[in-house]
mmCIF file with all atom_site columns, C-alpha atoms in Angstrom:
data_model
loop_
_atom_site.group_PDB
_atom_site.id
_atom_site.type_symbol
_atom_site.label_atom_id
_atom_site.label_alt_id
_atom_site.label_comp_id
_atom_site.label_asym_id
_atom_site.label_entity_id
_atom_site.label_seq_id
_atom_site.pdbx_PDB_ins_code
_atom_site.Cartn_x
_atom_site.Cartn_y
_atom_site.Cartn_z
_atom_site.occupancy
_atom_site.B_iso_or_equiv
_atom_site.pdbx_formal_charge
_atom_site.auth_seq_id
_atom_site.auth_comp_id
_atom_site.auth_asym_id
_atom_site.auth_atom_id
_atom_site.pdbx_PDB_model_num
ATOM 1   C CA . MET A 1 1   ? 14.453 12.328  -10.077 1.00 0.00 ? 1119 MET A CA 1
ATOM 2   C CA . GLU A 1 2   ? 17.357 10.461  -8.518  1.00 0.00 ? 1120 GLU A CA 1
ATOM 3   C CA . VAL A 1 3   ? 17.833 6.759   -7.883  1.00 0.00 ? 1121 VAL A CA 1
ATOM 4   C CA . TYR A 1 4   ? 19.463 5.743   -4.599  1.00 0.00 ? 1122 TYR A CA 1
ATOM 5   C CA . GLU A 1 5   ? 21.059 2.359   -4.059  1.00 0.00 ? 1123 GLU A CA 1
ATOM 6   C CA . LEU A 1 6   ? 21.573 0.815   -0.612  1.00 0.00 ? 1124 LEU A CA 1
ATOM 7   C CA . LYS A 1 7   ? 24.203 -1.892  -0.285  1.00 0.00 ? 1125 LYS A CA 1
ATOM 8   C CA . TYR A 1 8   ? 23.081 -3.850  2.760   1.00 0.00 ? 1126 TYR A CA 1
ATOM 9   C CA . LYS A 1 9   ? 25.234 -6.579  4.294   1.00 0.00 ? 1127 LYS A CA 1
ATOM 10  C CA . VAL A 1 10  ? 23.621 -9.211  6.506   1.00 0.00 ? 1128 VAL A CA 1
ATOM 11  C CA . PHE A 1 11  ? 24.849 -12.163 8.553   1.00 0.00 ? 1129 PHE A CA 1
ATOM 12  C CA . LEU A 1 12  ? 22.640 -15.233 8.233   1.00 0.00 ? 1130 LEU A CA 1
ATOM 13  C CA . LEU A 1 13  ? 21.694 -16.979 11.464  1.00 0.00 ? 1131 LEU A CA 1
ATOM 14  C CA . GLN A 1 14  ? 20.059 -20.007 9.866   1.00 0.00 ? 1132 GLN A CA 1
ATOM 15  C CA . PRO A 1 15  ? 19.690 -21.466 6.363   1.00 0.00 ? 1133 PRO A CA 1
ATOM 16  C CA . ILE A 1 16  ? 17.188 -19.799 4.038   1.00 0.00 ? 1134 ILE A CA 1
ATOM 17  C CA . PRO A 1 17  ? 15.749 -21.729 1.078   1.00 0.00 ? 1135 PRO A CA 1
ATOM 18  C CA . GLN A 1 18  ? 16.368 -19.903 -2.180  1.00 0.00 ? 1136 GLN A CA 1
ATOM 19  C CA . GLU A 1 19  ? 12.638 -19.671 -2.914  1.00 0.00 ? 1137 GLU A CA 1
ATOM 20  C CA . GLU A 1 20  ? 12.073 -17.842 0.399   1.00 0.00 ? 1138 GLU A CA 1
ATOM 21  C CA . ALA A 1 21  ? 14.848 -15.262 0.005   1.00 0.00 ? 1139 ALA A CA 1
ATOM 22  C CA . LEU A 1 22  ? 12.660 -12.410 -1.263  1.00 0.00 ? 1140 LEU A CA 1
ATOM 23  C CA . ILE A 1 23  ? 10.113 -13.148 1.468   1.00 0.00 ? 1141 ILE A CA 1
ATOM 24  C CA . ARG A 1 24  ? 12.784 -12.772 4.163   1.00 0.00 ? 1142 ARG A CA 1
ATOM 25  C CA . VAL A 1 25  ? 14.099 -9.489  2.725   1.00 0.00 ? 1143 VAL A CA 1
ATOM 26  C CA . SER A 1 26  ? 10.615 -7.998  2.350   1.00 0.00 ? 1144 SER A CA 1
ATOM 27  C CA . SER A 1 27  ? 9.825  -9.046  5.936   1.00 0.00 ? 1145 SER A CA 1
ATOM 28  C CA . CYS A 1 28  ? 12.929 -7.163  7.089   1.00 0.00 ? 1146 CYS A CA 1
ATOM 29  C CA . ILE A 1 29  ? 11.958 -3.979  5.228   1.00 0.00 ? 1147 ILE A CA 1
ATOM 30  C CA . ASP A 1 30  ? 8.320  -4.222  6.365   1.00 0.00 ? 1148 ASP A CA 1
ATOM 31  C CA . HIS A 1 31  ? 9.414  -4.536  9.993   1.00 0.00 ? 1149 HIS A CA 1
ATOM 32  C CA . ILE A 1 32  ? 11.511 -1.388  9.733   1.00 0.00 ? 1150 ILE A CA 1
ATOM 33  C CA . LEU A 1 33  ? 8.768  0.590   7.995   1.00 0.00 ? 1151 LEU A CA 1
ATOM 34  C CA . ILE A 1 34  ? 6.200  -0.093  10.720  1.00 0.00 ? 1152 ILE A CA 1
ATOM 35  C CA . GLN A 1 35  ? 8.538  1.183   13.458  1.00 0.00 ? 1153 GLN A CA 1
ATOM 36  C CA . GLU A 1 36  ? 7.662  4.811   12.740  1.00 0.00 ? 1154 GLU A CA 1
ATOM 37  C CA . GLU A 1 37  ? 4.133  6.156   12.229  1.00 0.00 ? 1155 GLU A CA 1
ATOM 38  C CA . LYS A 1 38  ? 4.859  8.013   8.990   1.00 0.00 ? 1156 LYS A CA 1
ATOM 39  C CA . TRP A 1 39  ? 6.385  4.983   7.314   1.00 0.00 ? 1157 TRP A CA 1
ATOM 40  C CA . LYS A 1 40  ? 3.821  2.626   8.854   1.00 0.00 ? 1158 LYS A CA 1
ATOM 41  C CA . TYR A 1 41  ? 1.115  4.586   7.033   1.00 0.00 ? 1159 TYR A CA 1
ATOM 42  C CA . PHE A 1 42  ? 3.212  4.552   3.838   1.00 0.00 ? 1160 PHE A CA 1
ATOM 43  C CA . HIS A 1 43  ? 3.566  0.781   4.166   1.00 0.00 ? 1161 HIS A CA 1
ATOM 44  C CA . SER A 1 44  ? -0.187 0.252   4.542   1.00 0.00 ? 1162 SER A CA 1
ATOM 45  C CA . GLU A 1 45  ? -1.221 2.549   1.659   1.00 0.00 ? 1163 GLU A CA 1
ATOM 46  C CA . ASN A 1 46  ? -2.222 0.991   -1.654  1.00 0.00 ? 1164 ASN A CA 1
ATOM 47  C CA . ILE A 1 47  ? 0.180  3.099   -3.709  1.00 0.00 ? 1165 ILE A CA 1
ATOM 48  C CA . PHE A 1 48  ? 3.302  2.705   -5.803  1.00 0.00 ? 1166 PHE A CA 1
ATOM 49  C CA . LYS A 1 49  ? 6.072  2.492   -3.216  1.00 0.00 ? 1167 LYS A CA 1
ATOM 50  C CA . GLY A 1 50  ? 9.004  3.630   -5.320  1.00 0.00 ? 1168 GLY A CA 1
ATOM 51  C CA . TYR A 1 51  ? 11.448 1.018   -4.072  1.00 0.00 ? 1169 TYR A CA 1
ATOM 52  C CA . THR A 1 52  ? 12.603 -2.441  -5.033  1.00 0.00 ? 1170 THR A CA 1
ATOM 53  C CA . PHE A 1 53  ? 15.300 -4.938  -4.056  1.00 0.00 ? 1171 PHE A CA 1
ATOM 54  C CA . CYS A 1 54  ? 17.033 -8.141  -5.106  1.00 0.00 ? 1172 CYS A CA 1
ATOM 55  C CA . ALA A 1 55  ? 17.658 -11.438 -3.362  1.00 0.00 ? 1173 ALA A CA 1
ATOM 56  C CA . PRO A 1 56  ? 20.848 -11.804 -1.289  1.00 0.00 ? 1174 PRO A CA 1
ATOM 57  C CA . PHE A 1 57  ? 24.031 -12.588 -3.163  1.00 0.00 ? 1175 PHE A CA 1
ATOM 58  C CA . PRO A 1 58  ? 26.248 -14.487 -3.789  1.00 0.00 ? 1176 PRO A CA 1
ATOM 59  C CA . LEU A 1 59  ? 23.404 -16.694 -4.977  1.00 0.00 ? 1177 LEU A CA 1
ATOM 60  C CA . ALA A 1 60  ? 22.352 -19.687 -2.901  1.00 0.00 ? 1178 ALA A CA 1
ATOM 61  C CA . LYS A 1 61  ? 24.239 -22.937 -3.477  1.00 0.00 ? 1179 LYS A CA 1
ATOM 62  C CA . GLY A 1 62  ? 22.377 -26.200 -3.446  1.00 0.00 ? 1180 GLY A CA 1
ATOM 63  C CA . GLY A 1 63  ? 19.085 -24.368 -3.034  1.00 0.00 ? 1181 GLY A CA 1
ATOM 64  C CA . TYR A 1 64  ? 19.977 -22.765 0.325   1.00 0.00 ? 1182 TYR A CA 1
ATOM 65  C CA . TYR A 1 65  ? 21.692 -19.649 1.605   1.00 0.00 ? 1183 TYR A CA 1
ATOM 66  C CA . THR A 1 66  ? 24.332 -20.774 4.102   1.00 0.00 ? 1184 THR A CA 1
ATOM 67  C CA . PRO A 1 67  ? 24.079 -19.836 7.804   1.00 0.00 ? 1185 PRO A CA 1
ATOM 68  C CA . HIS A 1 68  ? 27.002 -18.017 9.484   1.00 0.00 ? 1186 HIS A CA 1
ATOM 69  C CA . SER A 1 69  ? 27.832 -16.363 6.165   1.00 0.00 ? 1187 SER A CA 1
ATOM 70  C CA . VAL A 1 70  ? 27.713 -12.738 5.013   1.00 0.00 ? 1188 VAL A CA 1
ATOM 71  C CA . TYR A 1 71  ? 25.514 -11.771 2.050   1.00 0.00 ? 1189 TYR A CA 1
ATOM 72  C CA . GLN A 1 72  ? 24.746 -8.494  0.328   1.00 0.00 ? 1190 GLN A CA 1
ATOM 73  C CA . ILE A 1 73  ? 21.305 -7.180  -0.648  1.00 0.00 ? 1191 ILE A CA 1
ATOM 74  C CA . LEU A 1 74  ? 20.725 -4.271  -3.023  1.00 0.00 ? 1192 LEU A CA 1
ATOM 75  C CA . ILE A 1 75  ? 17.763 -2.016  -2.275  1.00 0.00 ? 1193 ILE A CA 1
ATOM 76  C CA . ARG A 1 76  ? 16.918 0.843   -4.627  1.00 0.00 ? 1194 ARG A CA 1
ATOM 77  C CA . THR A 1 77  ? 14.486 3.729   -4.312  1.00 0.00 ? 1195 THR A CA 1
ATOM 78  C CA . VAL A 1 78  ? 13.586 7.045   -5.931  1.00 0.00 ? 1196 VAL A CA 1
ATOM 79  C CA . ASN A 1 79  ? 12.585 8.402   -2.510  1.00 0.00 ? 1197 ASN A CA 1
ATOM 80  C CA . ALA A 1 80  ? 15.631 10.013  -0.880  1.00 0.00 ? 1198 ALA A CA 1
ATOM 81  C CA . GLU A 1 81  ? 13.961 10.265  2.525   1.00 0.00 ? 1199 GLU A CA 1
ATOM 82  C CA . LEU A 1 82  ? 12.954 6.604   2.468   1.00 0.00 ? 1200 LEU A CA 1
ATOM 83  C CA . GLY A 1 83  ? 16.453 5.600   1.401   1.00 0.00 ? 1201 GLY A CA 1
ATOM 84  C CA . GLN A 1 84  ? 18.035 7.434   4.320   1.00 0.00 ? 1202 GLN A CA 1
ATOM 85  C CA . TYR A 1 85  ? 15.493 6.062   6.792   1.00 0.00 ? 1203 TYR A CA 1
ATOM 86  C CA . LEU A 1 86  ? 16.217 2.488   5.711   1.00 0.00 ? 1204 LEU A CA 1
ATOM 87  C CA . ALA A 1 87  ? 19.982 3.068   5.653   1.00 0.00 ? 1205 ALA A CA 1
ATOM 88  C CA . ASP A 1 88  ? 19.844 4.271   9.264   1.00 0.00 ? 1206 ASP A CA 1
ATOM 89  C CA . ARG A 1 89  ? 17.689 1.378   10.519  1.00 0.00 ? 1207 ARG A CA 1
ATOM 90  C CA . LEU A 1 90  ? 18.790 -1.653  8.518   1.00 0.00 ? 1208 LEU A CA 1
ATOM 91  C CA . PRO A 1 91  ? 22.133 -2.200  10.334  1.00 0.00 ? 1209 PRO A CA 1
ATOM 92  C CA . LYS A 1 92  ? 20.215 -2.578  13.630  1.00 0.00 ? 1210 LYS A CA 1
ATOM 93  C CA . TYR A 1 93  ? 17.772 -5.158  12.299  1.00 0.00 ? 1211 TYR A CA 1
ATOM 94  C CA . GLU A 1 94  ? 17.756 -8.740  13.571  1.00 0.00 ? 1212 GLU A CA 1
ATOM 95  C CA . ASP A 1 95  ? 15.272 -11.610 13.350  1.00 0.00 ? 1213 ASP A CA 1
ATOM 96  C CA . ALA A 1 96  ? 15.465 -15.390 13.511  1.00 0.00 ? 1214 ALA A CA 1
ATOM 97  C CA . TYR A 1 97  ? 17.019 -15.560 10.040  1.00 0.00 ? 1215 TYR A CA 1
ATOM 98  C CA . MET A 1 98  ? 19.483 -12.721 9.711   1.00 0.00 ? 1216 MET A CA 1
ATOM 99  C CA . LYS A 1 99  ? 21.279 -9.895  11.449  1.00 0.00 ? 1217 LYS A CA 1
ATOM 100 C CA . GLY A 1 100 ? 22.029 -6.539  9.838   1.00 0.00 ? 1218 GLY A CA 1
ATOM 101 C CA . LEU A 1 101 ? 25.670 -5.452  9.644   1.00 0.00 ? 1219 LEU A CA 1
ATOM 102 C CA . ILE A 1 102 ? 26.240 -2.308  7.586   1.00 0.00 ? 1220 ILE A CA 1
ATOM 103 C CA . CYS A 1 103 ? 24.350 -0.335  4.953   1.00 0.00 ? 1221 CYS A CA 1
ATOM 104 C CA . ASP A 1 104 ? 25.926 2.127   2.533   1.00 0.00 ? 1222 ASP A CA 1
ATOM 105 C CA . VAL A 1 105 ? 23.868 4.402   0.291   1.00 0.00 ? 1223 VAL A CA 1
ATOM 106 C CA . ARG A 1 106 ? 24.835 6.086   -2.970  1.00 0.00 ? 1224 ARG A CA 1
ATOM 107 C CA . CYS A 1 107 ? 23.120 7.901   -5.807  1.00 0.00 ? 1225 CYS A CA 1
ATOM 108 C CA . ILE A 1 108 ? 23.138 6.195   -9.218  1.00 0.00 ? 1226 ILE A CA 1
ATOM 109 C CA . CYS A 1 109 ? 23.708 9.058   -11.638 1.00 0.00 ? 1227 CYS A CA 1
ATOM 110 C CA . GLN A 1 110 ? 21.367 9.252   -14.605 1.00 0.00 ? 1228 GLN A CA 1
ATOM 111 C CA . ARG A 1 111 ? 23.092 8.542   -17.896 1.00 0.00 ? 1229 ARG A CA 1
ATOM 112 C CA . HIS A 1 112 ? 22.244 6.934   -21.192 1.00 0.00 ? 1230 HIS A CA 1
ATOM 113 C CA . ILE A 1 113 ? 20.836 3.417   -20.745 1.00 0.00 ? 1231 ILE A CA 1
ATOM 114 C CA . SER A 1 114 ? 21.191 1.023   -23.667 1.00 0.00 ? 1232 SER A CA 1
ATOM 115 C CA . SER A 1 115 ? 19.324 -1.898  -22.083 1.00 0.00 ? 1233 SER A CA 1
ATOM 116 C CA . LEU A 1 116 ? 17.666 -3.213  -18.941 1.00 0.00 ? 1234 LEU A CA 1
ATOM 117 C CA . TYR A 1 117 ? 17.747 -6.816  -17.782 1.00 0.00 ? 1235 TYR A CA 1
ATOM 118 C CA . SER A 1 118 ? 15.838 -8.364  -14.910 1.00 0.00 ? 1236 SER A CA 1
ATOM 119 C CA . ILE A 1 119 ? 17.589 -9.880  -11.911 1.00 0.00 ? 1237 ILE A CA 1
ATOM 120 C CA . THR A 1 120 ? 14.381 -11.073 -10.261 1.00 0.00 ? 1238 THR A CA 1
ATOM 121 C CA . PRO A 1 121 ? 11.307 -12.254 -12.201 1.00 0.00 ? 1239 PRO A CA 1
ATOM 122 C CA . VAL A 1 122 ? 9.003  -9.622  -13.672 1.00 0.00 ? 1240 VAL A CA 1
ATOM 123 C CA . ILE A 1 123 ? 5.350  -10.074 -12.646 1.00 0.00 ? 1241 ILE A CA 1
ATOM 124 C CA . VAL A 1 124 ? 2.785  -8.891  -15.204 1.00 0.00 ? 1242 VAL A CA 1
ATOM 125 C CA . LYS A 1 125 ? -0.817 -9.891  -14.617 1.00 0.00 ? 1243 LYS A CA 1
ATOM 126 C CA . GLY A 1 126 ? -3.418 -10.424 -17.295 1.00 0.00 ? 1244 GLY A CA 1
ATOM 127 C CA . GLU A 1 127 ? -7.191 -10.485 -16.985 1.00 0.00 ? 1245 GLU A CA 1
ATOM 128 C CA . ASN A 1 128 ? -8.583 -11.465 -13.568 1.00 0.00 ? 1246 ASN A CA 1
ATOM 129 C CA . ASN A 1 129 ? -5.016 -11.324 -12.157 1.00 0.00 ? 1247 ASN A CA 1
ATOM 130 C CA . ASN A 1 130 ? -4.034 -14.417 -14.120 1.00 0.00 ? 1248 ASN A CA 1
ATOM 131 C CA . TYR A 1 131 ? -0.573 -14.955 -15.572 1.00 0.00 ? 1249 TYR A CA 1
ATOM 132 C CA . TRP A 1 132 ? -0.261 -12.761 -18.659 1.00 0.00 ? 1250 TRP A CA 1
ATOM 133 C CA . ARG A 1 133 ? 0.426  -15.574 -21.151 1.00 0.00 ? 1251 ARG A CA 1
ATOM 134 C CA . ASP A 1 134 ? -3.015 -17.024 -20.391 1.00 0.00 ? 1252 ASP A CA 1
ATOM 135 C CA . THR A 1 135 ? -4.865 -13.922 -21.603 1.00 0.00 ? 1253 THR A CA 1
ATOM 136 C CA . MET A 1 136 ? -2.449 -11.684 -23.554 1.00 0.00 ? 1254 MET A CA 1
ATOM 137 C CA . LYS A 1 137 ? -0.357 -11.607 -26.668 1.00 0.00 ? 1255 LYS A CA 1
ATOM 138 C CA . PHE A 1 138 ? 3.321  -10.717 -26.347 1.00 0.00 ? 1256 PHE A CA 1
ATOM 139 C CA . GLU A 1 139 ? 2.707  -7.223  -27.758 1.00 0.00 ? 1257 GLU A CA 1
ATOM 140 C CA . GLN A 1 140 ? 0.195  -6.608  -24.949 1.00 0.00 ? 1258 GLN A CA 1
ATOM 141 C CA . PHE A 1 141 ? 2.773  -7.779  -22.405 1.00 0.00 ? 1259 PHE A CA 1
ATOM 142 C CA . GLU A 1 142 ? 5.225  -5.197  -23.783 1.00 0.00 ? 1260 GLU A CA 1
ATOM 143 C CA . GLU A 1 143 ? 2.586  -2.486  -23.599 1.00 0.00 ? 1261 GLU A CA 1
ATOM 144 C CA . GLN A 1 144 ? 1.724  -3.376  -19.996 1.00 0.00 ? 1262 GLN A CA 1
ATOM 145 C CA . ILE A 1 145 ? 5.358  -2.837  -18.998 1.00 0.00 ? 1263 ILE A CA 1
ATOM 146 C CA . ARG A 1 146 ? 5.288  0.600   -20.646 1.00 0.00 ? 1264 ARG A CA 1
ATOM 147 C CA . ILE A 1 147 ? 1.911  1.554   -19.132 1.00 0.00 ? 1265 ILE A CA 1
ATOM 148 C CA . ASN A 1 148 ? 3.033  0.441   -15.673 1.00 0.00 ? 1266 ASN A CA 1
ATOM 149 C CA . LEU A 1 149 ? 6.160  2.639   -15.790 1.00 0.00 ? 1267 LEU A CA 1
ATOM 150 C CA . ILE A 1 150 ? 4.111  5.639   -16.939 1.00 0.00 ? 1268 ILE A CA 1
ATOM 151 C CA . LYS A 1 151 ? 1.657  5.111   -14.064 1.00 0.00 ? 1269 LYS A CA 1
ATOM 152 C CA . LYS A 1 152 ? 4.544  4.829   -11.604 1.00 0.00 ? 1270 LYS A CA 1
ATOM 153 C CA . TYR A 1 153 ? 6.061  8.101   -12.793 1.00 0.00 ? 1271 TYR A CA 1
ATOM 154 C CA . LYS A 1 154 ? 2.764  9.994   -12.599 1.00 0.00 ? 1272 LYS A CA 1
ATOM 155 C CA . ALA A 1 155 ? 1.957  8.616   -9.134  1.00 0.00 ? 1273 ALA A CA 1
ATOM 156 C CA . LEU A 1 156 ? 5.403  9.120   -7.636  1.00 0.00 ? 1274 LEU A CA 1
ATOM 157 C CA . PHE A 1 157 ? 6.099  12.595  -9.013  1.00 0.00 ? 1275 PHE A CA 1
ATOM 158 C CA . GLN A 1 158 ? 2.585  13.997  -9.499  1.00 0.00 ? 1276 GLN A CA 1
ATOM 159 C CA . GLU A 1 159 ? 3.424  15.036  -13.054 1.00 0.00 ? 1277 GLU A CA 1
ATOM 160 C CA . GLU A 1 160 ? 1.768  14.356  -16.370 1.00 0.00 ? 1278 GLU A CA 1
ATOM 161 C CA . LEU A 1 161 ? 3.771  12.569  -19.024 1.00 0.00 ? 1279 LEU A CA 1
ATOM 162 C CA . GLY A 1 162 ? 3.390  12.470  -22.789 1.00 0.00 ? 1280 GLY A CA 1
ATOM 163 C CA . GLU A 1 163 ? 2.592  8.898   -23.765 1.00 0.00 ? 1281 GLU A CA 1
ATOM 164 C CA . ASP A 1 164 ? 3.355  8.994   -27.496 1.00 0.00 ? 1282 ASP A CA 1
ATOM 165 C CA . PHE A 1 165 ? 6.802  7.414   -27.452 1.00 0.00 ? 1283 PHE A CA 1
ATOM 166 C CA . LEU A 1 166 ? 8.539  4.081   -27.985 1.00 0.00 ? 1284 LEU A CA 1
ATOM 167 C CA . LEU A 1 167 ? 9.904  2.626   -24.747 1.00 0.00 ? 1285 LEU A CA 1
ATOM 168 C CA . ASN A 1 168 ? 11.928 -0.201  -26.216 1.00 0.00 ? 1286 ASN A CA 1
ATOM 169 C CA . SER A 1 169 ? 13.159 -1.218  -29.628 1.00 0.00 ? 1287 SER A CA 1
ATOM 170 C CA . PHE A 1 170 ? 13.488 -4.866  -28.612 1.00 0.00 ? 1288 PHE A CA 1
ATOM 171 C CA . ILE A 1 171 ? 12.453 -7.061  -25.706 1.00 0.00 ? 1289 ILE A CA 1
ATOM 172 C CA . GLU A 1 172 ? 13.319 -10.713 -25.138 1.00 0.00 ? 1290 GLU A CA 1
ATOM 173 C CA . LEU A 1 173 ? 12.027 -13.302 -22.704 1.00 0.00 ? 1291 LEU A CA 1
ATOM 174 C CA . LYS A 1 174 ? 15.016 -15.132 -21.221 1.00 0.00 ? 1292 LYS A CA 1
ATOM 175 C CA . ASN A 1 175 ? 12.991 -18.116 -19.958 1.00 0.00 ? 1293 ASN A CA 1
ATOM 176 C CA . ARG A 1 176 ? 11.113 -20.649 -22.081 1.00 0.00 ? 1294 ARG A CA 1
ATOM 177 C CA . VAL A 1 177 ? 8.621  -21.557 -19.382 1.00 0.00 ? 1295 VAL A CA 1
ATOM 178 C CA . PRO A 1 178 ? 7.206  -19.328 -16.613 1.00 0.00 ? 1296 PRO A CA 1
ATOM 179 C CA . ILE A 1 179 ? 9.277  -18.969 -13.443 1.00 0.00 ? 1297 ILE A CA 1
ATOM 180 C CA . LYS A 1 180 ? 7.399  -20.082 -10.343 1.00 0.00 ? 1298 LYS A CA 1
ATOM 181 C CA . ASN A 1 181 ? 7.747  -17.793 -7.314  1.00 0.00 ? 1299 ASN A CA 1
ATOM 182 C CA . GLN A 1 182 ? 6.524  -18.430 -3.787  1.00 0.00 ? 1300 GLN A CA 1
ATOM 183 C CA . TYR A 1 183 ? 4.363  -15.689 -2.276  1.00 0.00 ? 1301 TYR A CA 1
ATOM 184 C CA . LYS A 1 184 ? 2.343  -16.332 0.894   1.00 0.00 ? 1302 LYS A CA 1
ATOM 185 C CA . ASN A 1 185 ? 0.257  -19.436 0.151   1.00 0.00 ? 1303 ASN A CA 1
ATOM 186 C CA . VAL A 1 186 ? 0.345  -19.176 -3.634  1.00 0.00 ? 1304 VAL A CA 1
ATOM 187 C CA . HIS A 1 187 ? 2.836  -19.357 -6.462  1.00 0.00 ? 1305 HIS A CA 1
ATOM 188 C CA . LEU A 1 188 ? 3.228  -16.406 -8.820  1.00 0.00 ? 1306 LEU A CA 1
ATOM 189 C CA . LEU A 1 189 ? 4.445  -16.870 -12.372 1.00 0.00 ? 1307 LEU A CA 1
ATOM 190 C CA . GLY A 1 190 ? 6.996  -14.424 -13.744 1.00 0.00 ? 1308 GLY A CA 1
ATOM 191 C CA . ASP A 1 191 ? 9.623  -13.939 -16.437 1.00 0.00 ? 1309 ASP A CA 1
ATOM 192 C CA . LYS A 1 192 ? 13.191 -12.766 -16.867 1.00 0.00 ? 1310 LYS A CA 1
ATOM 193 C CA . ILE A 1 193 ? 13.508 -10.180 -19.630 1.00 0.00 ? 1311 ILE A CA 1
ATOM 194 C CA . GLN A 1 194 ? 16.084 -8.130  -21.479 1.00 0.00 ? 1312 GLN A CA 1
ATOM 195 C CA . MET A 1 195 ? 14.937 -4.865  -23.014 1.00 0.00 ? 1313 MET A CA 1
ATOM 196 C CA . GLN A 1 196 ? 16.707 -2.624  -25.507 1.00 0.00 ? 1314 GLN A CA 1
ATOM 197 C CA . VAL A 1 197 ? 15.748 0.908   -24.470 1.00 0.00 ? 1315 VAL A CA 1
ATOM 198 C CA . SER A 1 198 ? 14.917 3.426   -27.197 1.00 0.00 ? 1316 SER A CA 1
ATOM 199 C CA . GLU A 1 199 ? 16.703 6.772   -27.553 1.00 0.00 ? 1317 GLU A CA 1
ATOM 200 C CA . HIS A 1 200 ? 13.576 8.814   -26.809 1.00 0.00 ? 1318 HIS A CA 1
ATOM 201 C CA . PRO A 1 201 ? 14.144 11.096  -23.769 1.00 0.00 ? 1319 PRO A CA 1
ATOM 202 C CA . THR A 1 202 ? 10.987 9.851   -22.033 1.00 0.00 ? 1320 THR A CA 1
ATOM 203 C CA . ALA A 1 203 ? 12.023 6.238   -22.572 1.00 0.00 ? 1321 ALA A CA 1
ATOM 204 C CA . GLN A 1 204 ? 15.430 7.009   -21.085 1.00 0.00 ? 1322 GLN A CA 1
ATOM 205 C CA . MET A 1 205 ? 13.825 8.688   -18.069 1.00 0.00 ? 1323 MET A CA 1
ATOM 206 C CA . LEU A 1 206 ? 11.493 5.732   -17.462 1.00 0.00 ? 1324 LEU A CA 1
ATOM 207 C CA . ALA A 1 207 ? 14.364 3.269   -17.818 1.00 0.00 ? 1325 ALA A CA 1
ATOM 208 C CA . TYR A 1 208 ? 16.159 5.201   -15.078 1.00 0.00 ? 1326 TYR A CA 1
ATOM 209 C CA . LEU A 1 209 ? 12.966 5.088   -12.995 1.00 0.00 ? 1327 LEU A CA 1
ATOM 210 C CA . ALA A 1 210 ? 12.840 1.309   -13.521 1.00 0.00 ? 1328 ALA A CA 1
ATOM 211 C CA . LEU A 1 211 ? 16.249 1.006   -11.848 1.00 0.00 ? 1329 LEU A CA 1
ATOM 212 C CA . GLY A 1 212 ? 14.841 2.579   -8.703  1.00 0.00 ? 1330 GLY A CA 1
ATOM 213 C CA . SER A 1 213 ? 11.304 1.235   -8.640  1.00 0.00 ? 1331 SER A CA 1
ATOM 214 C CA . GLY A 1 214 ? 11.346 -1.967  -10.687 1.00 0.00 ? 1332 GLY A CA 1
ATOM 215 C CA . ILE A 1 215 ? 9.444  -3.223  -13.727 1.00 0.00 ? 1333 ILE A CA 1
ATOM 216 C CA . GLY A 1 216 ? 5.978  -4.764  -13.605 1.00 0.00 ? 1334 GLY A CA 1
ATOM 217 C CA . THR A 1 217 ? 4.125  -5.236  -10.319 1.00 0.00 ? 1335 THR A CA 1
ATOM 218 C CA . MET A 1 218 ? 4.957  -6.314  -6.758  1.00 0.00 ? 1336 MET A CA 1
ATOM 219 C CA . ASN A 1 219 ? 8.260  -4.435  -6.760  1.00 0.00 ? 1337 ASN A CA 1
ATOM 220 C CA . GLN A 1 220 ? 8.011  -3.892  -2.988  1.00 0.00 ? 1338 GLN A CA 1
ATOM 221 C CA . ARG A 1 221 ? 8.210  -7.691  -2.714  1.00 0.00 ? 1339 ARG A CA 1
ATOM 222 C CA . GLY A 1 222 ? 11.411 -7.849  -4.750  1.00 0.00 ? 1340 GLY A CA 1
ATOM 223 C CA . TYR A 1 223 ? 9.971  -8.662  -8.177  1.00 0.00 ? 1341 TYR A CA 1
ATOM 224 C CA . GLY A 1 224 ? 11.010 -6.835  -11.321 1.00 0.00 ? 1342 GLY A CA 1
ATOM 225 C CA . PHE A 1 225 ? 14.394 -5.706  -9.971  1.00 0.00 ? 1343 PHE A CA 1
ATOM 226 C CA . VAL A 1 226 ? 16.523 -4.721  -12.987 1.00 0.00 ? 1344 VAL A CA 1
ATOM 227 C CA . ASN A 1 227 ? 20.081 -3.750  -13.782 1.00 0.00 ? 1345 ASN A CA 1
ATOM 228 C CA . ALA A 1 228 ? 21.163 -1.547  -16.685 1.00 0.00 ? 1346 ALA A CA 1
ATOM 229 C CA . LYS A 1 229 ? 23.802 -1.536  -19.367 1.00 0.00 ? 1347 LYS A CA 1
ATOM 230 C CA . PHE A 1 230 ? 24.917 2.058   -19.711 1.00 0.00 ? 1348 PHE A CA 1
#
């Protein structure tokens, strides 16, 4: 397994509200995926996608990203072929909101990860797709993060994985109240977290996977994007 990071620079053509930033980036990626039949099918499948991304940065000031300015977007994936396909197409992308400039790709080498911390809110759903705090205890929330990463690994690499291990020795919610996120015609509730990763080899492998595919759900919409402290 290898994690690839794309550093994508865009030129904004009009202001983008901060709450719509992930929507605009996902629209860009979706548009590129449907240009070729293989990736169009991949886009439409109900599967773990194995990629994630963050909102443009520097962060918006005054609630808006400024037009006629250059921003950078990080896109990560554990699919080398997908990474190269996006890297080739992203610089040619243009819509009403932004114009692609350049896209560089590199491999993030696997090394010991001491902790993960979320850059975009982590979405974990409880019963009936409700926000987790409405139906779960915190320990169940932790376990859902672990279960989700195990499922991702099995689906993406078609390999079984021993499940008797500790993923994290400590996890902290960085927000006191849920973070509201705009998605289509609804608002999703999420959380920013910091997780101390255990020394177990499987935990370390899944932490590395989390860098490339995100934590929680809706990673292909930019949620659960994490950085690591090595």
